[in-house]
């Protein structure tokens, strides 16, 4: 294989254990150039694996339309391999010479990993599994964020007087404390209906100060679960009363 020549790699033919979604797909790799010989004197070539996957066997024309880049593998190791310049195994097809040779970074130009043709696919498979795992985690986070946003919208859809207080109060456990905090919240709802933004903001601050004082009098009963529930309720009250996002102000006011 000469410098500048490119091959198509059929994943499933090179390694039968490759992940099913990759099995019938193709990658490409190009020869960077000769790389001397191994200890036995057999010639070696340096081959770069491209960061691209084809659903069907690619043609040279298709490959030449792309700006090929080296695929990063484990720990961002560049997909640069030294292998014996031997006959192509099943699954590797010479396409021809690239119209333009991709430039390698300094690190890619000096990287050395001894391998066989099947190692290209093994490395691709490991990287694909990691990337798929990251993609699934991102999709899960997106679903959870959408679910939380829908729940927030539902809580706030009934206006100031419709903001549910029960979720926050249920975390207080003690009925006496729940009733005390309920009275504070109900009174604050009346004040948050004021026309003036300054008056509404002052009412919210007064509510937080009340909660601070009550928490201190009760020897610090507001812990993690209570804090999260109360903050959610306060943020809902602020949002529906037109104060917007006041999370930074709440953090500055509260002592719990």
Coordinates of N, CA and C in Angstrom, one line a residue:
X1 N 0.9 -1.2 0.0 CA 0.0 0.0 0.0 C 0.9 1.2 0.0
X2 N 0.6 2.1 -0.9 CA 1.5 3.3 -1.1 C 0.9 4.5 -0.4
X3 N 1.8 5.5 -0.1 CA 1.4 6.7 0.6 C 0.3 7.4 -0.2
X4 N -0.8 7.8 0.5 CA -1.9 8.5 -0.2 C -3.0 7.6 -0.7
X5 N -2.8 6.2 -0.7 CA -3.8 5.3 -1.1 C -4.8 5.1 0.1
X6 N -6.1 4.8 -0.3 CA -7.1 4.7 0.7 C -7.8 3.4 0.5
X7 N -8.2 2.8 1.7 CA -8.9 1.5 1.6 C -10.3 1.6 2.3
X8 N -11.2 0.8 2.0 CA -12.5 0.7 2.7 C -12.4 -0.5 3.6
X9 N -12.9 -0.4 4.8 CA -12.8 -1.5 5.8 C -14.3 -1.9 6.2
X10 N -14.6 -3.1 5.8 CA -15.9 -3.7 6.2 C -15.8 -4.3 7.6
X11 N -16.5 -3.6 8.5 CA -16.3 -3.9 9.9 C -16.6 -5.4 10.3
X12 N -17.7 -5.9 9.8 CA -18.1 -7.2 10.2 C -17.2 -8.3 9.6
X13 N -16.6 -8.0 8.4 CA -15.8 -9.0 7.8 C -14.4 -9.1 8.5
X14 N -14.0 -8.0 9.0 CA -12.7 -7.9 9.7 C -12.7 -8.5 11.1
X15 N -13.9 -8.3 11.8 CA -14.0 -8.8 13.2 C -15.5 -9.2 13.4
X16 N -15.7 -10.5 13.6 CA -17.1 -11.0 13.7 C -17.8 -10.5 15.0
X17 N -17.0 -10.2 16.0 CA -17.6 -9.8 17.3 C -17.9 -8.3 17.4
X18 N -17.8 -7.6 16.3 CA -18.1 -6.1 16.3 C -19.6 -5.9 16.7
X19 N -20.0 -4.8 17.3 CA -21.3 -4.5 17.7 C -22.2 -4.6 16.4
X20 N -23.4 -5.2 16.7 CA -24.4 -5.4 15.6 C -24.6 -4.2 14.7
X21 N -24.8 -3.0 15.3 CA -25.1 -1.8 14.4 C -24.0 -1.4 13.5
X22 N -22.7 -1.9 13.8 CA -21.6 -1.5 13.0 C -21.2 -2.7 12.0
X23 N -21.8 -3.8 12.2 CA -21.4 -5.0 11.5 C -21.4 -4.8 10.0
X24 N -22.4 -4.2 9.4 CA -22.5 -4.1 7.9 C -22.0 -2.7 7.4
X25 N -21.4 -1.9 8.3 CA -20.9 -0.6 7.9 C -19.5 -0.6 7.5
X26 N -19.0 0.5 7.0 CA -17.7 0.6 6.4 C -17.0 1.8 7.0
X27 N -15.7 1.6 7.3 CA -14.8 2.7 7.6 C -13.8 2.9 6.5
X28 N -13.0 3.9 6.6 CA -11.9 4.1 5.6 C -10.6 4.4 6.3
X29 N -9.5 4.0 5.7 CA -8.2 4.3 6.2 C -7.2 4.6 5.1
X30 N -6.3 5.5 5.3 CA -5.3 5.8 4.2 C -3.9 5.6 4.7
X31 N -3.0 5.4 3.8 CA -1.6 5.1 4.1 C -0.9 6.5 4.2
X32 N -0.3 6.7 5.3 CA 0.5 7.9 5.5 C 1.8 7.8 4.9
X33 N 2.4 6.6 4.8 CA 3.7 6.3 4.2 C 4.4 5.1 4.8
X34 N 5.5 4.8 4.3 CA 6.3 3.7 4.8 C 6.9 4.1 6.2
X35 N 7.0 3.0 7.0 CA 7.5 3.2 8.4 C 8.6 2.3 8.8
X36 N 9.5 2.0 7.8 CA 10.6 1.2 8.1 C 10.3 -0.3 8.2
X37 N 10.9 -1.0 9.1 CA 10.7 -2.4 9.1 C 10.7 -2.9 10.6
X38 N 10.1 -4.1 10.8 CA 10.0 -4.6 12.2 C 11.4 -5.3 12.5
X39 N 11.4 -5.9 13.6 CA 12.7 -6.6 14.1 C 13.1 -7.7 13.1
X40 N 12.1 -8.3 12.4 CA 12.3 -9.4 11.5 C 12.7 -8.9 10.1
X41 N 12.6 -7.6 9.9 CA 13.0 -7.0 8.6 C 11.8 -6.8 7.7
X42 N 10.6 -7.2 8.2 CA 9.4 -7.0 7.3 C 9.0 -5.5 7.3
X43 N 8.6 -5.1 6.1 CA 8.3 -3.6 5.9 C 7.0 -3.3 6.7
X44 N 7.0 -2.1 7.2 CA 5.8 -1.6 7.9 C 5.3 -0.3 7.2
X45 N 4.0 -0.1 7.3 CA 3.4 1.1 6.8 C 2.6 1.8 7.9
X46 N 2.5 3.1 7.9 CA 1.7 3.9 8.8 C 0.4 4.2 8.2
X47 N -0.7 3.8 8.9 CA -2.0 3.9 8.3 C -2.9 4.8 9.3
X48 N -3.6 5.7 8.8 CA -4.5 6.5 9.6 C -6.0 6.1 9.3
X49 N -6.7 5.9 10.4 CA -8.1 5.6 10.3 C -9.0 6.9 10.3
X50 N -9.9 7.0 9.4 CA -10.6 8.2 9.2 C -11.8 8.2 10.2
X51 N -12.2 9.4 10.6 CA -13.4 9.6 11.5 C -14.7 9.7 10.7
X52 N -15.0 8.6 10.0 CA -16.2 8.5 9.1 C -16.7 7.1 9.0
X53 N -18.0 6.9 8.9 CA -18.6 5.6 8.7 C -19.6 5.7 7.6
X54 N -19.5 4.7 6.7 CA -20.5 4.6 5.6 C -21.4 3.4 5.8
X55 N -22.7 3.6 5.4 CA -23.6 2.5 5.5 C -23.4 1.5 4.4
X56 N -22.9 1.9 3.3 CA -22.6 0.9 2.2 C -21.1 1.1 1.8
X57 N -20.6 0.2 0.9 CA -19.2 0.3 0.5 C -19.0 1.6 -0.2
X58 N -18.1 2.4 0.3 CA -17.8 3.7 -0.4 C -17.0 3.6 -1.6
X59 N -17.1 4.6 -2.5 CA -16.3 4.7 -3.7 C -15.2 5.7 -3.5
X60 N -14.2 5.7 -4.3 CA -13.1 6.6 -4.2 C -13.7 8.1 -4.3
X61 N -14.6 8.2 -5.3 CA -15.2 9.6 -5.5 C -15.9 10.1 -4.2
X62 N -16.6 9.2 -3.5 CA -17.3 9.6 -2.3 C -16.3 10.0 -1.2
X63 N -15.2 9.2 -1.1 CA -14.2 9.5 -0.1 C -13.5 10.8 -0.4
X64 N -13.2 11.1 -1.7 CA -12.5 12.3 -2.1 C -13.4 13.6 -1.9
X65 N -14.7 13.4 -1.7 CA -15.5 14.5 -1.4 C -15.5 15.0 0.1
X66 N -14.9 14.1 0.9 CA -14.8 14.4 2.3 C -13.5 15.0 2.7
X67 N -13.5 15.8 3.8 CA -12.3 16.3 4.4 C -11.9 15.3 5.5
X68 N -11.1 14.3 5.2 CA -10.8 13.2 6.2 C -10.0 13.7 7.4
X69 N -10.4 13.2 8.6 CA -9.7 13.5 9.8 C -9.5 12.2 10.5
X70 N -8.5 12.2 11.3 CA -8.1 11.0 12.1 C -9.1 10.7 13.2
X71 N -9.6 9.5 13.3 CA -10.5 9.1 14.4 C -9.8 9.0 15.7
X72 N -10.2 9.7 16.7 CA -9.6 9.6 18.1 C -10.2 8.3 18.7
X73 N -9.4 7.5 19.3 CA -9.8 6.3 20.0 C -9.6 6.5 21.5
X74 N -9.4 5.4 22.2 CA -9.3 5.4 23.7 C -8.4 6.5 24.2
X75 N -8.9 7.2 25.2 CA -8.1 8.3 25.8 C -7.6 9.3 24.7
X76 N -8.5 9.5 23.7 CA -8.1 10.4 22.6 C -6.9 10.1 21.9
X77 N -6.5 8.8 21.9 CA -5.4 8.3 21.1 C -5.8 8.4 19.6
X78 N -4.9 9.0 18.8 CA -5.3 9.1 17.4 C -5.2 7.7 16.7
X79 N -6.1 7.5 15.8 CA -6.2 6.2 15.1 C -5.1 6.1 14.1
X80 N -3.8 6.1 14.5 CA -2.7 5.9 13.7 C -2.0 4.6 14.0
X81 N -1.9 3.7 13.0 CA -1.4 2.4 13.3 C -0.2 2.0 12.4
X82 N 0.7 1.2 13.0 CA 1.8 0.6 12.2 C 1.4 -0.8 11.9
X83 N 1.4 -1.2 10.7 CA 1.1 -2.7 10.5 C 2.0 -3.2 9.3
X84 N 2.0 -4.5 9.2 CA 2.8 -5.1 8.1 C 2.2 -4.8 6.8
X85 N 3.1 -4.5 5.8 CA 2.6 -4.2 4.5 C 2.4 -5.6 3.8
X86 N 1.3 -6.2 4.1 CA 1.0 -7.5 3.5 C -0.3 -7.4 2.6
X87 N -0.6 -8.5 2.1 CA -1.8 -8.6 1.2 C -3.1 -8.2 2.1
X88 N -4.0 -7.6 1.4 CA -5.2 -7.2 2.1 C -6.1 -8.4 2.5
X89 N -6.5 -8.5 3.8 CA -7.4 -9.6 4.2 C -8.8 -9.3 3.7
X90 N -9.7 -10.3 3.9 CA -11.1 -10.1 3.5 C -11.6 -9.0 4.4
X91 N -12.4 -8.1 3.7 CA -13.0 -7.0 4.4 C -12.2 -5.7 4.1
X92 N -11.1 -5.7 3.5 CA -10.3 -4.5 3.2 C -10.2 -4.4 1.6
X93 N -10.6 -3.3 1.1 CA -10.7 -3.1 -0.4 C -9.9 -1.8 -0.7
X94 N -8.9 -1.9 -1.6 CA -8.2 -0.8 -2.0 C -9.1 0.0 -3.0
X95 N -9.2 1.3 -2.7 CA -10.1 2.2 -3.5 C -9.2 3.0 -4.5
X96 N -8.0 3.3 -4.1 CA -7.2 4.1 -5.0 C -6.5 5.2 -4.3
X97 N -5.9 6.1 -5.0 CA -5.2 7.3 -4.4 C -6.1 8.4 -4.1
X98 N -5.9 9.0 -3.0 CA -6.7 10.2 -2.6 C -6.3 11.4 -3.5
X99 N -7.3 12.2 -3.8 CA -7.0 13.4 -4.6 C -6.2 14.4 -3.8
X100 N -6.4 14.4 -2.4 CA -5.7 15.3 -1.6 C -5.4 14.6 -0.3
X101 N -4.1 14.5 0.1 CA -3.8 13.8 1.4 C -4.1 14.7 2.6
X102 N -4.8 14.1 3.6 CA -5.1 14.9 4.8 C -3.8 15.2 5.5
X103 N -3.8 16.4 6.2 CA -2.6 16.8 7.0 C -2.8 16.2 8.4
X104 N -1.8 15.7 9.0 CA -1.8 15.2 10.3 C -1.2 16.3 11.3
X105 N -1.7 16.2 12.5 CA -1.2 17.1 13.5 C 0.2 16.6 13.9
X106 N 0.9 17.3 14.7 CA 2.3 16.9 15.2 C 2.1 15.6 16.0
X107 N 1.1 15.6 16.8 CA 1.0 14.4 17.7 C 0.6 13.1 16.8
X108 N -0.3 13.3 15.8 CA -0.7 12.2 15.0 C 0.5 11.8 14.1
X109 N 1.4 12.7 13.8 CA 2.5 12.3 12.9 C 3.5 11.5 13.6
X110 N 3.6 11.5 15.0 CA 4.6 10.8 15.7 C 4.0 9.6 16.5
X111 N 2.7 9.4 16.4 CA 2.0 8.4 17.2 C 2.4 7.0 16.7
X112 N 2.6 6.0 17.6 CA 3.0 4.7 17.1 C 2.1 3.7 17.9
X113 N 1.3 2.9 17.1 CA 0.6 1.8 17.7 C 0.7 0.6 16.7
X114 N 1.3 -0.5 17.2 CA 1.5 -1.7 16.3 C 0.1 -2.4 16.3
X115 N -0.3 -2.8 15.1 CA -1.6 -3.5 15.0 C -1.8 -4.3 13.7
X116 N -2.9 -5.0 13.7 CA -3.3 -5.7 12.5 C -4.5 -5.0 12.0
X117 N -5.0 -5.4 10.8 CA -6.2 -4.8 10.2 C -7.4 -4.9 11.1
X118 N -7.5 -6.0 11.8 CA -8.7 -6.2 12.7 C -8.7 -5.3 13.9
X119 N -7.5 -4.8 14.3 CA -7.4 -3.9 15.4 C -8.1 -2.6 15.1
X120 N -8.2 -2.2 13.8 CA -8.9 -1.0 13.4 C -10.3 -1.1 13.9
X121 N -10.9 -2.2 13.6 CA -12.3 -2.4 13.9 C -12.6 -2.5 15.4
X122 N -11.7 -3.2 16.1 CA -11.8 -3.4 17.5 C -11.7 -2.0 18.2
X123 N -10.8 -1.2 17.8 CA -10.8 0.2 18.3 C -12.0 1.0 18.0
X124 N -12.5 0.9 16.8 CA -13.7 1.6 16.4 C -14.9 1.1 17.2
X125 N -15.0 -0.2 17.5 CA -16.1 -0.7 18.2 C -16.1 -0.2 19.7
X126 N -14.9 -0.2 20.3 CA -14.8 0.3 21.7 C -15.2 1.8 21.7
X127 N -14.7 2.6 20.8 CA -15.1 4.0 20.8 C -16.6 4.2 20.5
X128 N -17.1 3.4 19.6 CA -18.6 3.5 19.3 C -19.4 3.2 20.6
X129 N -19.0 2.2 21.3 CA -19.7 1.8 22.5 C -19.7 2.9 23.6
X130 N -18.5 3.5 23.7 CA -18.4 4.7 24.7 C -19.3 5.8 24.2
X131 N -19.2 6.1 22.9 CA -20.0 7.3 22.4 C -21.5 7.0 22.5
X132 N -21.9 5.8 22.2 CA -23.3 5.4 22.3 C -23.8 5.6 23.8
X133 N -22.9 5.1 24.7 CA -23.2 5.2 26.1 C -23.4 6.7 26.5
X134 N -22.5 7.5 26.0 CA -22.6 9.0 26.3 C -23.9 9.6 25.7
X135 N -24.2 9.1 24.5 CA -25.4 9.6 23.8 C -26.7 9.2 24.5
X136 N -26.7 8.0 25.1 CA -27.8 7.5 25.8 C -28.0 8.3 27.1
X137 N -26.9 8.6 27.8 CA -26.9 9.4 29.0 C -27.4 10.7 28.7
X138 N -27.0 11.3 27.6 CA -27.4 12.7 27.2 C -28.9 12.7 26.9
X139 N -29.4 11.6 26.2 CA -30.8 11.5 25.9 C -31.7 11.3 27.2
X140 N -31.1 10.6 28.2 CA -31.8 10.4 29.4 C -31.9 11.7 30.2
X141 N -30.8 12.5 30.2 CA -30.8 13.8 30.9 C -31.8 14.7 30.2
X142 N -31.9 14.7 28.9 CA -32.8 15.5 28.1 C -34.3 15.2 28.4
X143 N -34.5 13.8 28.5 CA -35.9 13.4 28.9 C -36.3 13.9 30.3
X144 N -35.3 13.7 31.2 CA -35.6 14.1 32.6 C -35.8 15.6 32.7
X145 N -35.0 16.4 31.9 CA -35.2 17.9 32.0 C -36.5 18.3 31.4
X146 N -36.9 17.6 30.3 CA -38.2 17.9 29.7 C -39.4 17.6 30.7
X147 N -39.2 16.4 31.4 CA -40.2 16.0 32.3 C -40.3 17.0 33.5
X148 N -39.2 17.5 34.0 CA -39.1 18.5 35.0 C -39.7 19.8 34.6
X149 N -39.4 20.2 33.3 CA -40.0 21.5 32.8 C -41.5 21.4 32.7
X150 N -42.0 20.2 32.2 CA -43.4 20.0 32.1 C -44.1 20.1 33.5
X151 N -43.5 19.5 34.5 CA -44.0 19.5 35.9 C -44.0 21.0 36.4
X152 N -43.0 21.7 36.1 CA -42.9 23.1 36.6 C -44.0 23.9 35.9
X153 N -44.2 23.7 34.6 CA -45.2 24.5 33.9 C -46.6 24.2 34.4
X154 N -46.8 22.9 34.8 CA -48.1 22.5 35.3 C -48.4 23.1 36.7
X155 N -47.3 23.2 37.5 CA -47.5 23.8 38.8 C -47.8 25.3 38.8
X156 N -47.2 25.9 37.8 CA -47.4 27.4 37.6 C -48.5 27.8 36.7
X157 N -49.2 26.8 36.1 CA -50.2 27.2 35.2 C -51.5 27.7 35.8
X158 N -51.7 27.5 37.1 CA -53.0 28.0 37.7 C -52.8 29.3 38.4
X159 N -51.7 30.0 38.2 CA -51.5 31.3 38.7 C -51.0 31.3 40.2
X160 N -50.9 32.5 40.7 CA -50.4 32.7 42.1 C -51.1 31.9 43.1
X161 N -52.4 31.9 43.1 CA -53.2 31.2 44.2 C -53.3 29.7 43.9
X162 N -52.9 29.3 42.7 CA -53.0 27.9 42.4 C -51.7 27.2 42.6
X163 N -50.6 27.9 43.0 CA -49.3 27.2 43.2 C -49.5 26.2 44.4
X164 N -49.2 24.9 44.1 CA -49.4 23.9 45.2 C -48.5 24.0 46.3
X165 N -49.0 24.1 47.5 CA -48.1 24.2 48.7 C -47.8 22.9 49.3
X166 N -48.7 21.9 49.1 CA -48.6 20.6 49.7 C -47.3 19.9 49.5
X167 N -46.7 19.9 48.3 CA -45.4 19.2 48.1 C -44.3 19.7 49.1
X168 N -44.3 21.0 49.3 CA -43.3 21.6 50.2 C -43.6 21.3 51.6
X169 N -44.9 21.4 52.0 CA -45.3 21.2 53.4 C -45.2 19.7 53.8
X170 N -45.4 18.8 52.8 CA -45.3 17.4 53.1 C -43.9 16.9 53.5
X171 N -42.9 17.7 53.2 CA -41.5 17.4 53.5 C -41.2 17.8 55.0
X172 N -42.1 18.6 55.6 CA -41.8 19.1 56.9 C -42.0 18.1 58.0
X173 N -42.7 17.0 57.7 CA -43.0 15.9 58.6 C -43.9 16.3 59.8
X174 N -43.4 17.3 60.6 CA -44.2 17.7 61.8 C -45.4 18.5 61.3
X175 N -46.5 18.1 61.8 CA -47.8 18.8 61.5 C -47.8 20.2 62.0
X176 N -47.2 20.4 63.2 CA -47.1 21.8 63.7 C -46.3 22.7 62.9
X177 N -45.1 22.2 62.4 CA -44.3 23.0 61.6 C -44.9 23.3 60.2
X178 N -45.6 22.2 59.7 CA -46.2 22.4 58.4 C -47.3 23.5 58.4
X179 N -48.1 23.5 59.5 CA -49.1 24.5 59.7 C -48.5 25.9 59.8
X180 N -47.4 26.0 60.5 CA -46.7 27.3 60.7 C -46.2 27.8 59.4
X181 N -45.6 27.0 58.6 CA -45.0 27.4 57.3 C -46.2 27.7 56.3
X182 N -47.3 26.9 56.4 CA -48.4 27.1 55.5 C -48.9 28.6 55.7
X183 N -49.1 29.0 57.0 CA -49.6 30.3 57.3 C -48.7 31.4 56.7
X184 N -47.4 31.2 56.8 CA -46.4 32.1 56.2 C -46.6 32.2 54.7
X185 N -46.7 31.0 54.0 CA -46.9 31.0 52.6 C -48.2 31.6 52.1
X186 N -49.3 31.3 52.8 CA -50.6 31.9 52.4 C -50.6 33.4 52.6
X187 N -50.0 33.9 53.6 CA -49.9 35.4 53.8 C -49.0 36.0 52.7
X188 N -48.0 35.3 52.4 CA -47.1 35.8 51.3 C -47.8 35.9 50.0
X189 N -48.6 34.9 49.7 CA -49.4 34.9 48.4 C -50.2 36.1 48.3
X190 N -50.8 36.6 49.4 CA -51.6 37.8 49.3 C -50.7 39.0 49.0
X191 N -49.6 39.1 49.6 CA -48.6 40.2 49.4 C -48.0 40.2 48.0
X192 N -47.9 39.0 47.5 CA -47.2 38.9 46.1 C -48.2 39.3 45.0
X193 N -49.4 39.6 45.4 CA -50.4 40.0 44.4 C -50.3 41.6 44.2
X194 N -49.4 42.2 44.9 CA -49.2 43.7 44.8 C -48.8 44.1 43.4
X195 N -49.2 45.3 43.0 CA -48.9 45.8 41.7 C -47.5 46.1 41.5
X196 N -46.9 46.7 42.5 CA -45.5 47.1 42.4 C -44.5 45.9 42.5
X197 N -43.6 45.9 41.5 CA -42.6 44.8 41.6 C -41.7 44.9 42.8
X198 N -41.4 46.1 43.2 CA -40.6 46.3 44.4 C -41.3 45.8 45.7
X199 N -42.6 46.0 45.7 CA -43.4 45.5 46.8 C -43.5 43.9 46.8
X200 N -43.6 43.4 45.6 CA -43.6 41.9 45.5 C -42.3 41.3 45.9
X201 N -41.2 41.9 45.5 CA -39.9 41.4 45.8 C -39.6 41.6 47.3
X202 N -40.1 42.7 47.9 CA -40.0 42.8 49.4 C -40.8 41.8 50.1
X203 N -42.0 41.4 49.6 CA -42.8 40.4 50.2 C -42.1 39.1 50.2
X204 N -41.5 38.8 49.1 CA -40.8 37.5 49.0 C -39.6 37.4 50.0
X205 N -38.9 38.5 50.1 CA -37.7 38.6 51.0 C -38.2 38.5 52.4
X206 N -39.3 39.1 52.7 CA -39.9 39.0 54.1 C -40.3 37.6 54.4
X207 N -40.8 36.9 53.4 CA -41.2 35.5 53.6 C -39.9 34.6 54.0
X208 N -38.9 34.9 53.2 CA -37.6 34.1 53.4 C -37.1 34.4 54.8
X209 N -37.1 35.7 55.2 CA -36.6 36.1 56.6 C -37.5 35.4 57.6
X210 N -38.8 35.3 57.4 CA -39.7 34.6 58.4 C -39.2 33.1 58.5
X211 N -39.0 32.5 57.4 CA -38.5 31.1 57.4 C -37.2 31.0 58.1
X212 N -36.3 31.9 57.9 CA -35.0 31.9 58.6 C -35.2 31.9 60.1
X213 N -36.1 32.8 60.5 CA -36.3 33.0 62.0 C -37.0 31.8 62.6
X214 N -37.9 31.2 61.8 CA -38.7 30.0 62.3 C -37.7 28.8 62.4
X215 N -36.9 28.7 61.3 CA -35.9 27.6 61.3 C -35.0 27.7 62.5
X216 N -34.5 28.9 62.8 CA -33.6 29.1 63.9 C -34.3 28.8 65.3
X217 N -35.6 29.2 65.4 CA -36.3 29.0 66.6 C -36.6 27.5 66.8
X218 N -36.7 26.7 65.7 CA -36.9 25.3 65.8 C -35.6 24.5 65.7
X219 N -34.5 25.2 65.9 CA -33.2 24.5 66.0 C -32.8 23.9 64.7
X220 N -33.1 24.5 63.6 CA -32.6 24.1 62.2 C -33.3 22.8 61.7
X221 N -34.6 22.9 61.5 CA -35.3 21.7 61.0 C -35.2 21.6 59.5
X222 N -34.9 22.7 58.8 CA -34.8 22.7 57.4 C -33.5 22.0 56.9
X223 N -33.6 20.8 56.4 CA -32.5 20.1 55.9 C -32.6 20.0 54.4
X224 N -31.9 19.0 53.8 CA -31.8 18.9 52.3 C -33.2 18.8 51.7
X225 N -33.9 17.8 52.1 CA -35.2 17.6 51.4 C -36.2 18.8 51.6
X226 N -36.2 19.3 52.9 CA -37.1 20.4 53.2 C -36.6 21.7 52.4
X227 N -35.3 21.9 52.3 CA -34.8 23.0 51.6 C -35.2 23.0 50.1
X228 N -35.0 21.8 49.4 CA -35.3 21.7 48.0 C -36.7 21.9 47.7
X229 N -37.6 21.4 48.6 CA -39.1 21.5 48.4 C -39.5 23.0 48.6
X230 N -38.9 23.6 49.7 CA -39.3 25.0 49.9 C -38.8 26.0 48.8
X231 N -37.6 25.7 48.3 CA -37.0 26.5 47.3 C -37.8 26.4 46.0
X232 N -38.3 25.2 45.7 CA -39.1 25.0 44.5 C -40.4 25.8 44.6
X233 N -41.0 25.7 45.8 CA -42.2 26.5 46.1 C -42.0 28.0 46.0
X234 N -40.9 28.5 46.5 CA -40.6 29.9 46.5 C -40.3 30.4 45.1
X235 N -39.6 29.5 44.3 CA -39.3 29.9 42.9 C -40.6 29.9 42.1
X236 N -41.5 29.0 42.4 CA -42.8 29.0 41.7 C -43.6 30.2 42.0
X237 N -43.7 30.6 43.3 CA -44.4 31.8 43.7 C -43.8 33.1 43.0
X238 N -42.4 33.1 43.0 CA -41.8 34.3 42.3 C -42.1 34.3 40.8
X239 N -42.1 33.2 40.2 CA -42.3 33.1 38.7 C -43.7 33.6 38.4
X240 N -44.7 33.0 39.1 CA -46.1 33.3 38.7 C -46.5 34.7 39.2
X241 N -45.7 35.3 40.1 CA -46.0 36.7 40.5 C -45.3 37.7 39.6
X242 N -44.6 37.2 38.6 CA -43.9 38.1 37.7 C -42.5 38.6 38.0
X243 N -41.9 37.9 39.0 CA -40.6 38.3 39.5 C -39.5 37.6 38.7
X244 N -39.9 36.6 37.9 CA -38.9 35.9 37.1 C -38.0 35.0 37.9
X245 N -36.8 34.8 37.5 CA -35.8 33.9 38.2 C -35.2 34.7 39.3
X246 N -35.5 34.3 40.5 CA -34.9 35.0 41.7 C -34.0 34.1 42.5
X247 N -33.6 33.0 41.9 CA -32.8 32.0 42.6 C -31.6 32.6 43.3
X248 N -30.9 33.5 42.7 CA -29.7 34.1 43.3 C -30.1 34.9 44.5
X249 N -31.2 35.6 44.4 CA -31.7 36.4 45.6 C -32.1 35.5 46.7
X250 N -32.8 34.4 46.4 CA -33.2 33.5 47.4 C -32.0 32.9 48.2
X251 N -31.0 32.6 47.4 CA -29.7 32.1 48.0 C -29.1 33.1 48.9
X252 N -29.2 34.4 48.5 CA -28.6 35.4 49.4 C -29.4 35.7 50.6
X253 N -30.7 35.5 50.6 CA -31.6 35.8 51.7 C -31.6 34.7 52.7
X254 N -31.7 33.5 52.2 CA -31.9 32.3 53.1 C -30.7 32.0 53.9
X255 N -31.0 31.4 55.1 CA -29.9 31.0 56.0 C -30.0 29.5 56.3
X256 N -30.7 28.8 55.4 CA -30.9 27.3 55.6 C -30.5 26.6 54.3

